[in-house]
Phi, psi and omega in degrees: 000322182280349196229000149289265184321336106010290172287319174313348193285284195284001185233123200276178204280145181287142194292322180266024165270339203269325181296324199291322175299314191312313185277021199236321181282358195274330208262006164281291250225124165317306213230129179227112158320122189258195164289110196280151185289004173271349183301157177289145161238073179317175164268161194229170202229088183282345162307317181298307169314308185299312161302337193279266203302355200256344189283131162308337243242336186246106172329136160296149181038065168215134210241298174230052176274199186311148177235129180302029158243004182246159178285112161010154180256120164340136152238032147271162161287146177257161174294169149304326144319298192283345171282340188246354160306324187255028163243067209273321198280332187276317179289357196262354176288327196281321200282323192288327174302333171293272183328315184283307198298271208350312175295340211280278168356291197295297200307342189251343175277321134005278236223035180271106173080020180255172176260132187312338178268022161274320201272144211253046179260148146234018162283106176311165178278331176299337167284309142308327149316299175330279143011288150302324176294285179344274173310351166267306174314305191299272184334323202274324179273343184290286197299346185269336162308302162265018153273308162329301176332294204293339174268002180287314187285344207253339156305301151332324172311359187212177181256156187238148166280178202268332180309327190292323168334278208324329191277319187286336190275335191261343179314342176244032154231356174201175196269336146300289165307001182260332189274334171260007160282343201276282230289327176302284211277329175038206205296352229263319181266051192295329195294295187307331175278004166277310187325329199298300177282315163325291184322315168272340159286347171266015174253353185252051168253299173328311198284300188270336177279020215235338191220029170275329195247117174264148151242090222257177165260146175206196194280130186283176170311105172287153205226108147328148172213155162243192202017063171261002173194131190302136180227217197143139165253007179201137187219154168212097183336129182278159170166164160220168204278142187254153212011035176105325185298208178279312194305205185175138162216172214274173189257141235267336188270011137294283182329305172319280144345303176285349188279309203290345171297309209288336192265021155072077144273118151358062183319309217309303218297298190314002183218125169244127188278171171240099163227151188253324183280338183118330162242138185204126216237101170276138187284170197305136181188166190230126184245174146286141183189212183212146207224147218208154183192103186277127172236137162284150174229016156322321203271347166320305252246145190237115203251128162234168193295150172262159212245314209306121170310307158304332178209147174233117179187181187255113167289130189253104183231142192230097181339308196287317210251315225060359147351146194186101183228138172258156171237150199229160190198101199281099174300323209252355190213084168318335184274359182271151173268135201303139146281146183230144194215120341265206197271331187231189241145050198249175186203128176247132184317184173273143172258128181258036179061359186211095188089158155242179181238093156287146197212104205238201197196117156227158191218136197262191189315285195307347186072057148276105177281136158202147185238126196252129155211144198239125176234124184259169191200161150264133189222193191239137160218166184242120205263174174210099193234126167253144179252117171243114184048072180025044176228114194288128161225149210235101195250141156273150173266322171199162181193098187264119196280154159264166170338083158297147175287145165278350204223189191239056193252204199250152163233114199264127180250118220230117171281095188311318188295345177264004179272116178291159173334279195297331172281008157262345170317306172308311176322293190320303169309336207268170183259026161275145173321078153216108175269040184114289208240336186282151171250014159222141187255154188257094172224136214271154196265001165281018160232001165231354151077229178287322185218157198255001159293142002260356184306314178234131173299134183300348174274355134298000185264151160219161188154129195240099166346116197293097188272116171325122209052042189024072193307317183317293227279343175288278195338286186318304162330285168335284171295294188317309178308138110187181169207170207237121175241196188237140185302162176254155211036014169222117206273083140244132191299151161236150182149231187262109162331334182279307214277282168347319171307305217262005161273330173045070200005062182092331192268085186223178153211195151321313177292312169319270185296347162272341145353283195284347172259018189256281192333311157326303184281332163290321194272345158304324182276285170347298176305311203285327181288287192306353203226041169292180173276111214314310197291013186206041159196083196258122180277183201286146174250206182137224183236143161288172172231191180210143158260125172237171165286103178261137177265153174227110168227154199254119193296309205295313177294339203262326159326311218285264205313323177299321170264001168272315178293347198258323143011292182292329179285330186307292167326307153344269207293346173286319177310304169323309202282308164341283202310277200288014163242351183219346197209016187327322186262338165258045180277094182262324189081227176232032181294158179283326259244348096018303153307302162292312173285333192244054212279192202268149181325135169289356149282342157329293162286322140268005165276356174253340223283355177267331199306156171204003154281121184317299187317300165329274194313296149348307166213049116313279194304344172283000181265302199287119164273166167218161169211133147333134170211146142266136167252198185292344204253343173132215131299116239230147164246112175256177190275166148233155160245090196307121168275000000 
């Protein structure tokens, strides 16, 4: 058997044993190779030949073929088990694509927006992804590298040219040849031209999980805290008593305040929050101050004519006060323009032990009379404060005036929402102004005598003490009452500093004094928190933040590696169906061993089997079709030809 074969080794085939194969394959197969004019015609042995043809042992026109000692190839159908048994390495391939996206999944939604010194590996997390990536690129390439393999045979069921083998065989080891198989087979081939695209889609698994995980700065462990910003629900005025009486008056860093409100000072530099990191979200709170509202009262203002033969002009009189500015227009000296005396004009109301009424007269550049009038009170307000890079900003929110009083006792305005069920239950019962449903109550201090405990807790109380003989509203009295003129032959104002703001050399308006008088009534409220009654001014709390490092990920990059793996199982099973609806007997894969048995036709072979220069061969096979055929000899790559 060996010194047969052997011989058959060295000596080429006789020409009418390669016509006898030729015609023994024309009555399997439509399409036959004929003798192409480049084949070789070696010299022959006819002794060799004789001996060739006379061994049993060997098949006609055949050199190394089938040996009647090996079996024949099945023509049964294989099962489905059995067609799908030897892609056992690809499902165990399918389970590592599942298994990575899944983990992946869990791991980023986990740790989505957390801080990085959360997480308790010591193995980074880009590294575990990376990791994960691996293993999904591998797996995603293993299977399109043999679902390619495996649709190369089932492309060969018809005829192809033999150059395209080569594009099938390199296409599942690099990213080029996947691109000219794409571009070769195009739509026409979808399962292979996905298979194509995986091959090339698995170099972007890398790319994008390399930038799905961001570490931005964001806010760090939040911590509750208290006292970060001064509040009070009761304040009593600090002052001191003049000769012994009664009176009283307010203490000059109140004054103080109050002037730098009017010449429109800058509050903020006065309240330093206490926060250490520099950001802190103070929850919501309600303090006591003071609050203020300004209306024109022009339509008030009552005007009469002036008598004088020398001078013409009109008097501006406000009926309730004897307020009074005349405007004048000097007839004897055309270049002067009318004056008015004086330029303000304020009057503050009678006190009525709760608040006060200003009522002022102003003349703008042109001497134009207008009349403002503003009532301040004390109230409850409701702040909203944020700490940003250690700089507090402060919005009000709501601002409820208290009660005035008929006498000169005290009055408590009591916050419902802060009362538990049972003390409105008492509440309900008791003989204070309350239904229930309101949210703030009113209760007069003749029904609760020195202290409003224990039915209401005092942090439910607000209240800014009644100072005997109202000291605010005499100090307030004090600044308002005057008026302001202009010096002769020289335009400077003279008069009240307060008053001066707020004429703002003629350049004044409505807008203007409410401004400056709101601002007043904030460093009074500004004054009152910090400087409450310690057992009922516990200041506002809320949360620090911290800046840490957080992870972040971007989902949209997270898609890429999610539609190549579940893709790649799609791909699989588009092979399967293939394998097991056209090709059962050819699940070969990217086995080699295909090659040896079912090698290319001997006619095939000899008309090309001398080339031995690459370029040549190349293009040849891009002249030559094959087609997969079964023959008497097995599966065969025969030439086809359209006859």
């Amino acid at each position: 058997m060996e010194s047969v074969t052997s011989s058959a080794e060295e000596m080429p085939f006789k020409s009418d044993v390669i016509n006898r194969k030729e015609s023994h394959h024309s009555e399997l197969h439509p399409f036959i190779g004929k003798q192409s004019p480049v084949s070789p015609n070696p010299t022959e042995d006819e002794a060799t030949w004789n001996s060739l043809e006379s061994t049993p042992n060997l098949r006609e026109g055949s050199a190394m073929l089938w040996s009647k000692e090996f079996p024949a190839p099945t023509k049964e159908t294989l099962s489905i088990w059995e067609c799908t048994k030897p892609w056992w390495l690809e499902a165990l391939a399918t389970l590592m694509v599942l298994s990575s996206l899944i983990a992946t999944t869990i791991l980023l939604l986990r740790y989505q927006r957390t801080i990085l010194s959360d997480w308790p590996y010591i193995v980074s997390l880009t590294t575990v992804i990376s990791v994960s990536a691996t293993v999904l690129k591998a797996a995603v390439s293993f299977i399109a590298a043999e679902g390619i393999s495996q649709l190369r045979w089932m492309y060969y069921l018809h005829p192809r040219p033999l150059y395209t083998m080569s594009l099938f065989e390199n296409a599942s080891r690099g990213s080029i040849s996947a691109f000219k198989l794409l571009i070769k087979v195009n739509i026409k081939q979808f399962v292979a031209s996905i298979g194509a695209l995986l091959v090339l889609g698995s170099h972007v698994i890398d790319i994008s999980t390399q930038s799905m995980v961001q570490f931005p700065s964001c806010d760090g462990i939040q911590q509750d805290i208290s006292d970060i910003v001064p509040r009070t629900n009761n304040f009593t005025l600090p002052g001191m008593s003049m000769d012994g009486g009664s009176d009283e008056m307010i203490i000059l860093p109140f004054q103080q305040m109050i002037y730098g409100g009017i010449m429109g000072l800058n509050l903020s530099s006065y309240l330093t929050p206490s926060c250490i990191t520099g950001n802190c979200s103070v929850d919501a709170f309600w303090t006591v101050g003071y609050s203020s509202e300004c209306s024109d009262a022009t339509d008030q203002l009552v005007v009469s004519s002036g008598v004088s033969n020398a001078q013409k002009g009109k008097t501006y009189r406000w009926p309730t006060n004897n307020l009074s500015i005349a405007i004048t227009n000097d007839t004897s000296n055309d270049d002067e323009g009318p004056t008015a005396d004086p330029l303000l004009i304020s009057y503050t109301g009678p006190y009525t032990y709760w608040g006060a009424q200003i009522q002022m007269m102003l003349t703008n550049s042109n001497a134009t009379v207008h009349a403002v009038q503003c009532n301040m009170n004390p109230s409850v307000q409701k702040f909203s404060s944020e700490v940003t890079l250690g700089l507090l900003s402060e919005k009000l929110q709501e601002s409820y005036d208290l009660p005035k009083s008929m006498d000169s006792g005290w009055n408590h305005s009591v916050l419902t929402s802060c009362l538990s069920p049972h003390t409105r239950s008492l509440f309900n019962k008791s003989d204070y102004l309350f239904n229930g449903s309101e949210e703030w109550v009113w209760v007069p201090s003749s029904s609760l005598g020195k202290s409003i405990e224990p039915i209401i807790p005092l942090e439910c109380a607000y209240d800014v003490s009644s100072i005997p003989d109202g000291a605010i509203y005499k100090f307030i009295q004090e600044v308002f009452t005057d008026s302001i003129t202009t010096m002769q032959r020289i335009e400077v104002a003279r008069g009240s500093p307060a008053l001066q703001a707020l004429h703002n050399n003629g350049n004044n308006s409505l807008d203007l004094v409410s401004a400056r008088m709101q601002n007043m009534t904030n460093a009074m409220t500004l004054f009152i928190r910090m400087n409450g009654d310690i057992s009922s001014s516990k200041p506002a709390s809320g949360i620090m933040h911290t800046t840490a490092t957080c992870i972040d990920v971007r989902w949209p990059l997270f898609v890429i590696p999610l539609s190549i793996g579940l893709s790649s199982i799609l791909f699989l099973a588009a092979t399967l169906g293939t394998v097991l609806f056209k090709g059962r007997q050819l699940n070969w894969k990217s086995s080699t061993l295909p090659y040896l048995f079912h090698r290319l036709d001997l006619s095939v072979h000899e008309q090309y089997g001398s080339i031995d220069e690459l370029g040549k061969m190349k293009e040849y096979a891009k002249r030559t079709k094959v087609q997969l055929a079964e023959t008497a000899d097995g599966w065969r790559l025969v030439e086809a030809v359209e006859r």
